[in-house]
Amino acid sequence: MTQIPRAVPPPANAPDRPADGTDVLRDISRRVLWLSAAIVDAANHGRPNRTGIKAGGHQASSASMVDIMVALWFHHLTSLDRVSVKPHASPVLHAINYLLGDLDPKYLTTLRAKGGLQSYPSRTKDPDTVDFSTGSVGIGATAALWAAVAHRYLASRFPGTPPAGRFVSLLGDAELDEGAIWEAVADPQVTELGELLWVVDLNRQSLDRIVPDTQIERLRGMFAAAGWQVVVLKWGRTVGELFTRPGGEELRSRLEGMPNEEYQRMLRADSSETADRILAGTDSAELEALLASLTEDRLAAAVRDLGGHDLGLLVDTFDTVDVHRPTVVFAYTVKGRGLPTEGHPGNHSALLTGAQMRSLAQSCGVRPEDPWRPFEPGTAAAGLCSRRGELLRRSPYAPSPPLTVPTALGHPHRKPASTQAALGRLLADLVRDAPETAARVVTCSPDVASSTNLGGWINKTGVWSATERTDWFADDTERVLRWSEVRDGQHIQLGIAEVNLVSLAGELGATWSRWGQRLIPVATLYDPFVTRALEPWSYGIYAGGQSILVGTPSGVTLAPEGGAHQSVTTPSIGLEQPSCVYWEPAFAQDLEWCFLHAMNGIGVPGGTSAYFRLSTRPVDPALARVPNDPALRERRRLQAVAGGYRLRSPDPADERITLVGVGAMMPEVVAASDALADLGIGAGVVCLTSPDLVFRSFQRRGTRTAGGGSDIIDELFPPLRPTPLVTVLDGHPHTLSYLAGARGDRIRCLGVTEFGQSSDLADAHELHGIGTDAIIDAALTLLGR
């Protein structure tokens, strides 16, 4: 096992080390232990329970983190540092913020209550300082990594960007099972992030059990192979001194050779049994003599003296880690340290009884009848809390200058083009037509930049790199894509890991609120892989990141690639994702209007993310019949950004059926309308640019809140002109089924419900029943023909 790290004297400028060593830190640690347990206890036993369901909380998971967090907040951190706290340690964070004067005491009894402290740290919903939302295990930990990348990008692009310090992630050891961790760690550019510090709470327990083998050597090797500095704090200095005595090496060997279950069971046994349990299976006279020289209490304390609970060792480690490459510290701890549930395999969500809370209060020097009393004024602990509170207090950053995003670029769209190609043209034109807006745009992709039409944008803006790199193909006259990696580039290229893509986009979209610098992140990926990135994408939005996700190509448009590359459920995902607007425009002009509209809402207070589902299928812009008259053209634009417009409207007396189309299916919808007209059947045509916004309009009907009532839904489906509806989109048909409730119309929803196969586009449409003939047949069936 790993040797105890050599103690390194702290630098002369070490932050606020108490003159009396770690005694004051230990006083604060005991108080934080009490407060974190009391916050959970108050939620479960201190307020009325109307449902009979326990509020819950994690006293044991919090306890193992107390010393690590006290060493950070009360010694090491500065106001420039940002910390991601493991989900189940949220009571520790709130306890610390309370002692620092950053949390009103009225919130201490509100854990998991409406308007109170959230179950897990929430940057947008908690009342005190929380740097990163966590709760999705593994994802919140990587957020600090992507925030570091986002800040480096800002600093290289915008002079005057506020400085940043360390980006710290506090992880539970079980989080290292998550793939999101290793996708982030393995990204090549991470090796340059010396500001990263990860601390793993190695308590060797998961939710249900004691983990049999943490495989620390394997984990060390994986981090080291990715270029990280690896520090292991297994034992504290007190037991380390015993290891230097005669019999000490045998003691170390015995303790480190124990299975985790045996070690945890020893912690649960009476202290009178500790020596016998250590000696079991050994015949070392020196070890027996060493143990006999120690009192029961001292030996019991020694076997609990792990590196993650040695405040002095933690302080020195945090002060001396390498600042030129990322660092991970594996800190061995005991789950439930200092609680009656210490080390028990079932302690994950166990709650202390009243008697146990009273015993804990006594050991922590607190009166149970006055649980929230701060340190007495004039004491060393009160003084340190006050100084650290002042040092860590942050002032809000001045926002970047106001930005006016244009509503249109004014270029005509005359040739057939796909919406994916239109996006590439829009971004490339933006550099010339709206340079101030373009300067705030940053694109990223998981190795699909060229195949998602970002080539023109990249040629004009370059690829961002933390360091300048030689472009060995600069003199290649046949090269179409100029892949020049420079410090002022505006495209960030990642490896093929969609989780990394959306995680980075979320942090790029949070820079306006972190450092006052607005960015408009645009992340492109193949639409079938939106589901692969769904949880971290949703996490980033929940955490306050605003970005534009572009999924392209979508649906069965990429038919030759086969069923694995044909997305079906993504329209429904877009419709259901909170704080995000789903768009699927059909025409290049619609894409331009809607995309610029979405950009205007990114990186601003009250803004919202956007998801664009685009296609590689060229569509004739003539089908859109965009008005030439400026007033009518603007009316069409306003309808497009509201969610949709009527593309064809027969005389009300003649409209017998309404065809509703989305995205790349509009050519088939228009063709079906023409065919029905030839049969003497008037068919109205509705083109939806955002089924999401139309659904929201539908939901607002009859509401009495501000902004209630209906808007675009009644323009598209006039209440006094009921007709049967046929809806069609290149995705699951239930996405538009809500339209039946707009007027109570009979409806037939066409879409994709099965896995596809390799084919050409016409065969794919026939296979899934979404072609022109299928639309005509559905219309005639509804009409009884």
mmCIF file of N, CA and C in Angstrom, residues 9-91:
data_model
loop_
_atom_site.group_PDB
_atom_site.id
_atom_site.type_symbol
_atom_site.label_atom_id
_atom_site.label_comp_id
_atom_site.label_asym_id
_atom_site.label_seq_id
_atom_site.Cartn_x
_atom_site.Cartn_y
_atom_site.Cartn_z
ATOM 1 N N PRO A 9 6.774 21.413 4.653
ATOM 2 C CA PRO A 9 6.425 22.663 5.329
ATOM 3 C C PRO A 9 5.582 23.543 4.417
ATOM 4 N N PRO A 10 4.582 24.199 4.960
ATOM 5 C CA PRO A 10 3.737 25.068 4.137
ATOM 6 C C PRO A 10 4.517 26.268 3.646
ATOM 7 N N PRO A 11 4.126 26.826 2.502
ATOM 8 C CA PRO A 11 4.820 28.019 2.016
ATOM 9 C C PRO A 11 4.612 29.193 2.958
ATOM 10 N N ALA A 12 5.484 30.180 2.810
ATOM 11 C CA ALA A 12 5.426 31.326 3.720
ATOM 12 C C ALA A 12 4.113 32.074 3.609
ATOM 13 N N ASN A 13 3.491 32.022 2.436
ATOM 14 C CA ASN A 13 2.244 32.760 2.251
ATOM 15 C C ASN A 13 1.020 31.863 2.402
ATOM 16 N N ALA A 14 1.140 30.755 3.141
ATOM 17 C CA ALA A 14 -0.011 29.875 3.336
ATOM 18 C C ALA A 14 -1.151 30.643 3.972
ATOM 19 N N PRO A 15 -2.383 30.448 3.500
ATOM 20 C CA PRO A 15 -3.512 31.255 3.973
ATOM 21 C C PRO A 15 -3.866 31.007 5.445
ATOM 22 N N ASP A 16 -3.734 31.991 6.270
ATOM 23 C CA ASP A 16 -4.365 32.051 7.593
ATOM 24 C C ASP A 16 -4.219 30.776 8.417
ATOM 25 N N ARG A 17 -2.971 30.287 8.592
ATOM 26 C CA ARG A 17 -2.764 29.119 9.454
ATOM 27 C C ARG A 17 -2.883 29.558 10.907
ATOM 28 N N PRO A 18 -3.710 28.896 11.707
ATOM 29 C CA PRO A 18 -3.827 29.253 13.122
ATOM 30 C C PRO A 18 -2.494 29.120 13.834
ATOM 31 N N ALA A 19 -2.227 30.069 14.734
ATOM 32 C CA ALA A 19 -0.946 30.080 15.434
ATOM 33 C C ALA A 19 -0.756 28.834 16.290
ATOM 34 N N ASP A 20 -1.854 28.249 16.768
ATOM 35 C CA ASP A 20 -1.756 27.082 17.639
ATOM 36 C C ASP A 20 -1.980 25.790 16.862
ATOM 37 N N GLY A 21 -1.436 25.711 15.631
ATOM 38 C CA GLY A 21 -1.550 24.499 14.840
ATOM 39 C C GLY A 21 -2.968 24.277 14.361
ATOM 40 N N THR A 22 -3.447 23.059 14.538
ATOM 41 C CA THR A 22 -4.765 22.709 14.015
ATOM 42 C C THR A 22 -5.817 22.642 15.106
ATOM 43 N N ASP A 23 -5.511 23.110 16.311
ATOM 44 C CA ASP A 23 -6.487 23.029 17.397
ATOM 45 C C ASP A 23 -7.766 23.774 17.061
ATOM 46 N N VAL A 24 -7.631 24.967 16.498
ATOM 47 C CA VAL A 24 -8.817 25.754 16.165
ATOM 48 C C VAL A 24 -9.599 25.081 15.034
ATOM 49 N N LEU A 25 -8.874 24.545 14.055
ATOM 50 C CA LEU A 25 -9.553 23.826 12.987
ATOM 51 C C LEU A 25 -10.318 22.624 13.539
ATOM 52 N N ARG A 26 -9.745 21.960 14.554
ATOM 53 C CA ARG A 26 -10.444 20.815 15.139
ATOM 54 C C ARG A 26 -11.703 21.267 15.865
ATOM 55 N N ASP A 27 -11.649 22.419 16.542
ATOM 56 C CA ASP A 27 -12.853 22.949 17.189
ATOM 57 C C ASP A 27 -13.940 23.215 16.151
ATOM 58 N N ILE A 28 -13.544 23.818 15.039
ATOM 59 C CA ILE A 28 -14.513 24.119 13.980
ATOM 60 C C ILE A 28 -15.040 22.827 13.363
ATOM 61 N N SER A 29 -14.166 21.843 13.200
ATOM 62 C CA SER A 29 -14.582 20.570 12.627
ATOM 63 C C SER A 29 -15.654 19.910 13.484
ATOM 64 N N ARG A 30 -15.470 19.934 14.812
ATOM 65 C CA ARG A 30 -16.495 19.340 15.690
ATOM 66 C C ARG A 30 -17.820 20.074 15.557
ATOM 67 N N ARG A 31 -17.758 21.405 15.435
ATOM 68 C CA ARG A 31 -18.986 22.165 15.310
ATOM 69 C C ARG A 31 -19.673 21.887 13.967
ATOM 70 N N VAL A 32 -18.885 21.777 12.899
ATOM 71 C CA VAL A 32 -19.459 21.475 11.590
ATOM 72 C C VAL A 32 -20.080 20.078 11.588
ATOM 73 N N LEU A 33 -19.417 19.132 12.250
ATOM 74 C CA LEU A 33 -19.987 17.790 12.364
ATOM 75 C C LEU A 33 -21.354 17.857 13.037
ATOM 76 N N TRP A 34 -21.438 18.591 14.125
ATOM 77 C CA TRP A 34 -22.715 18.719 14.823
ATOM 78 C C TRP A 34 -23.763 19.403 13.942
ATOM 79 N N LEU A 35 -23.393 20.524 13.342
ATOM 80 C CA LEU A 35 -24.363 21.285 12.555
ATOM 81 C C LEU A 35 -24.881 20.468 11.370
ATOM 82 N N SER A 36 -24.000 19.753 10.702
ATOM 83 C CA SER A 36 -24.450 18.973 9.536
ATOM 84 C C SER A 36 -25.419 17.880 9.963
ATOM 85 N N ALA A 37 -25.142 17.243 11.103
ATOM 86 C CA ALA A 37 -26.074 16.226 11.603
ATOM 87 C C ALA A 37 -27.374 16.859 12.081
ATOM 88 N N ALA A 38 -27.277 18.026 12.719
ATOM 89 C CA ALA A 38 -28.465 18.696 13.253
ATOM 90 C C ALA A 38 -29.360 19.217 12.134
ATOM 91 N N ILE A 39 -28.782 19.648 11.020
ATOM 92 C CA ILE A 39 -29.575 20.110 9.884
ATOM 93 C C ILE A 39 -30.462 18.982 9.371
ATOM 94 N N VAL A 40 -29.890 17.777 9.274
ATOM 95 C CA VAL A 40 -30.662 16.617 8.831
ATOM 96 C C VAL A 40 -31.687 16.216 9.891
ATOM 97 N N ASP A 41 -31.276 16.254 11.154
ATOM 98 C CA ASP A 41 -32.186 15.871 12.241
ATOM 99 C C ASP A 41 -33.388 16.813 12.292
ATOM 100 N N ALA A 42 -33.147 18.110 12.129
ATOM 101 C CA ALA A 42 -34.239 19.081 12.166
ATOM 102 C C ALA A 42 -35.230 18.848 11.036
ATOM 103 N N ALA A 43 -34.722 18.423 9.879
ATOM 104 C CA ALA A 43 -35.611 18.170 8.740
ATOM 105 C C ALA A 43 -36.523 16.977 8.998
ATOM 106 N N ASN A 44 -36.052 16.025 9.774
ATOM 107 C CA ASN A 44 -36.806 14.795 9.993
ATOM 108 C C ASN A 44 -37.572 14.757 11.306
ATOM 109 N N HIS A 45 -37.086 15.470 12.323
ATOM 110 C CA HIS A 45 -37.713 15.394 13.640
ATOM 111 C C HIS A 45 -38.112 16.743 14.202
ATOM 112 N N GLY A 46 -37.770 17.816 13.497
ATOM 113 C CA GLY A 46 -37.996 19.132 14.070
ATOM 114 C C GLY A 46 -39.113 19.932 13.461
ATOM 115 N N ARG A 47 -39.807 19.374 12.480
ATOM 116 C CA ARG A 47 -40.925 20.113 11.880
ATOM 117 C C ARG A 47 -42.051 19.143 11.574
ATOM 118 N N PRO A 48 -43.278 19.652 11.443
ATOM 119 C CA PRO A 48 -44.428 18.765 11.214
ATOM 120 C C PRO A 48 -44.245 17.930 9.951
ATOM 121 N N ASN A 49 -44.686 16.700 10.022
ATOM 122 C CA ASN A 49 -44.617 15.792 8.888
ATOM 123 C C ASN A 49 -46.044 15.459 8.460
ATOM 124 N N ARG A 50 -46.479 16.080 7.368
ATOM 125 C CA ARG A 50 -47.868 15.925 6.928
ATOM 126 C C ARG A 50 -48.107 14.652 6.130
ATOM 127 N N THR A 51 -47.035 14.001 5.682
ATOM 128 C CA THR A 51 -47.198 12.863 4.786
ATOM 129 C C THR A 51 -46.800 11.538 5.406
ATOM 130 N N GLY A 52 -46.023 11.575 6.470
ATOM 131 C CA GLY A 52 -45.511 10.335 7.046
ATOM 132 C C GLY A 52 -44.280 9.815 6.336
ATOM 133 N N ILE A 53 -43.828 10.543 5.327
ATOM 134 C CA ILE A 53 -42.625 10.158 4.583
ATOM 135 C C ILE A 53 -41.442 10.940 5.151
ATOM 136 N N LYS A 54 -40.371 10.244 5.479
ATOM 137 C CA LYS A 54 -39.239 10.945 6.077
ATOM 138 C C LYS A 54 -38.602 11.887 5.069
ATOM 139 N N ALA A 55 -38.095 13.005 5.582
ATOM 140 C CA ALA A 55 -37.429 13.968 4.700
ATOM 141 C C ALA A 55 -36.121 13.399 4.178
ATOM 142 N N GLY A 56 -35.441 12.598 5.016
ATOM 143 C CA GLY A 56 -34.187 11.992 4.588
ATOM 144 C C GLY A 56 -33.001 12.912 4.794
ATOM 145 N N GLY A 57 -31.888 12.485 4.317
ATOM 146 C CA GLY A 57 -30.628 13.199 4.500
ATOM 147 C C GLY A 57 -29.517 12.197 4.694
ATOM 148 N N HIS A 58 -28.297 12.661 4.763
ATOM 149 C CA HIS A 58 -27.155 11.750 4.776
ATOM 150 C C HIS A 58 -26.155 12.198 5.834
ATOM 151 N N GLN A 59 -26.443 11.854 7.085
ATOM 152 C CA GLN A 59 -25.565 12.249 8.178
ATOM 153 C C GLN A 59 -24.213 11.552 8.087
ATOM 154 N N ALA A 60 -24.200 10.272 7.746
ATOM 155 C CA ALA A 60 -22.939 9.535 7.693
ATOM 156 C C ALA A 60 -22.068 9.981 6.529
ATOM 157 N N SER A 61 -22.674 10.166 5.349
ATOM 158 C CA SER A 61 -21.907 10.623 4.186
ATOM 159 C C SER A 61 -21.361 12.028 4.400
ATOM 160 N N SER A 62 -22.090 12.834 5.138
ATOM 161 C CA SER A 62 -21.601 14.169 5.469
ATOM 162 C C SER A 62 -20.413 14.083 6.421
ATOM 163 N N ALA A 63 -20.508 13.212 7.418
ATOM 164 C CA ALA A 63 -19.471 13.147 8.451
ATOM 165 C C ALA A 63 -18.104 12.815 7.875
ATOM 166 N N SER A 64 -18.049 11.950 6.875
ATOM 167 C CA SER A 64 -16.747 11.574 6.320
ATOM 168 C C SER A 64 -16.075 12.735 5.597
ATOM 169 N N MET A 65 -16.854 13.747 5.194
ATOM 170 C CA MET A 65 -16.313 14.887 4.445
ATOM 171 C C MET A 65 -15.949 16.076 5.320
ATOM 172 N N VAL A 66 -16.318 16.055 6.590
ATOM 173 C CA VAL A 66 -16.197 17.251 7.423
ATOM 174 C C VAL A 66 -14.770 17.772 7.469
ATOM 175 N N ASP A 67 -13.803 16.923 7.803
ATOM 176 C CA ASP A 67 -12.431 17.400 7.968
ATOM 177 C C ASP A 67 -11.848 17.906 6.651
ATOM 178 N N ILE A 68 -12.147 17.224 5.559
ATOM 179 C CA ILE A 68 -11.660 17.674 4.241
ATOM 180 C C ILE A 68 -12.179 19.064 3.937
ATOM 181 N N MET A 69 -13.464 19.286 4.174
ATOM 182 C CA MET A 69 -14.058 20.572 3.836
ATOM 183 C C MET A 69 -13.634 21.669 4.806
ATOM 184 N N VAL A 70 -13.446 21.329 6.067
ATOM 185 C CA VAL A 70 -12.957 22.336 7.021
ATOM 186 C C VAL A 70 -11.553 22.782 6.636
ATOM 187 N N ALA A 71 -10.688 21.845 6.241
ATOM 188 C CA ALA A 71 -9.332 22.214 5.825
ATOM 189 C C ALA A 71 -9.356 23.134 4.616
ATOM 190 N N LEU A 72 -10.308 22.921 3.725
ATOM 191 C CA LEU A 72 -10.403 23.771 2.532
ATOM 192 C C LEU A 72 -10.966 25.151 2.869
ATOM 193 N N TRP A 73 -12.151 25.192 3.449
ATOM 194 C CA TRP A 73 -12.843 26.468 3.645
ATOM 195 C C TRP A 73 -12.193 27.333 4.740
ATOM 196 N N PHE A 74 -11.616 26.705 5.746
ATOM 197 C CA PHE A 74 -11.080 27.489 6.859
ATOM 198 C C PHE A 74 -9.566 27.621 6.825
ATOM 199 N N HIS A 75 -8.976 27.210 5.694
ATOM 200 C CA HIS A 75 -7.547 27.432 5.547
ATOM 201 C C HIS A 75 -7.140 27.738 4.111
ATOM 202 N N HIS A 76 -7.578 26.921 3.169
ATOM 203 C CA HIS A 76 -6.938 26.926 1.859
ATOM 204 C C HIS A 76 -7.623 27.807 0.811
ATOM 205 N N LEU A 77 -8.931 27.780 0.745
ATOM 206 C CA LEU A 77 -9.631 28.434 -0.366
ATOM 207 C C LEU A 77 -9.494 29.942 -0.323
ATOM 208 N N THR A 78 -9.621 30.554 -1.514
ATOM 209 C CA THR A 78 -9.737 32.002 -1.641
ATOM 210 C C THR A 78 -11.072 32.311 -2.313
ATOM 211 N N SER A 79 -11.385 33.572 -2.414
ATOM 212 C CA SER A 79 -12.657 33.964 -3.030
ATOM 213 C C SER A 79 -12.679 33.668 -4.528
ATOM 214 N N LEU A 80 -11.523 33.386 -5.126
ATOM 215 C CA LEU A 80 -11.459 33.098 -6.555
ATOM 216 C C LEU A 80 -11.697 31.628 -6.860
ATOM 217 N N ASP A 81 -11.613 30.767 -5.841
ATOM 218 C CA ASP A 81 -11.775 29.337 -6.053
ATOM 219 C C ASP A 81 -13.252 28.968 -6.208
ATOM 220 N N ARG A 82 -13.502 27.898 -6.917
ATOM 221 C CA ARG A 82 -14.855 27.387 -7.098
ATOM 222 C C ARG A 82 -14.853 25.897 -6.778
ATOM 223 N N VAL A 83 -15.847 25.444 -6.004
ATOM 224 C CA VAL A 83 -15.834 24.078 -5.476
ATOM 225 C C VAL A 83 -17.134 23.358 -5.800
ATOM 226 N N SER A 84 -16.997 22.153 -6.310
ATOM 227 C CA SER A 84 -18.126 21.240 -6.500
ATOM 228 C C SER A 84 -18.131 20.263 -5.331
ATOM 229 N N VAL A 85 -19.227 20.218 -4.584
ATOM 230 C CA VAL A 85 -19.326 19.407 -3.375
ATOM 231 C C VAL A 85 -20.157 18.159 -3.658
ATOM 232 N N LYS A 86 -19.676 17.012 -3.212
ATOM 233 C CA LYS A 86 -20.400 15.764 -3.482
ATOM 234 C C LYS A 86 -21.833 15.891 -2.958
ATOM 235 N N PRO A 87 -22.796 15.301 -3.673
ATOM 236 C CA PRO A 87 -24.211 15.531 -3.358
ATOM 237 C C PRO A 87 -24.585 15.303 -1.901
ATOM 238 N N HIS A 88 -24.121 14.195 -1.319
ATOM 239 C CA HIS A 88 -24.580 13.838 0.021
ATOM 240 C C HIS A 88 -23.882 14.611 1.128
ATOM 241 N N ALA A 89 -22.978 15.509 0.767
ATOM 242 C CA ALA A 89 -22.325 16.356 1.766
ATOM 243 C C ALA A 89 -22.926 17.753 1.795
ATOM 244 N N SER A 90 -24.091 17.939 1.206
ATOM 245 C CA SER A 90 -24.682 19.285 1.200
ATOM 246 C C SER A 90 -24.894 19.846 2.606
ATOM 247 N N PRO A 91 -25.283 19.051 3.632
ATOM 248 C CA PRO A 91 -25.405 19.636 4.970
ATOM 249 C C PRO A 91 -24.093 20.218 5.496
#
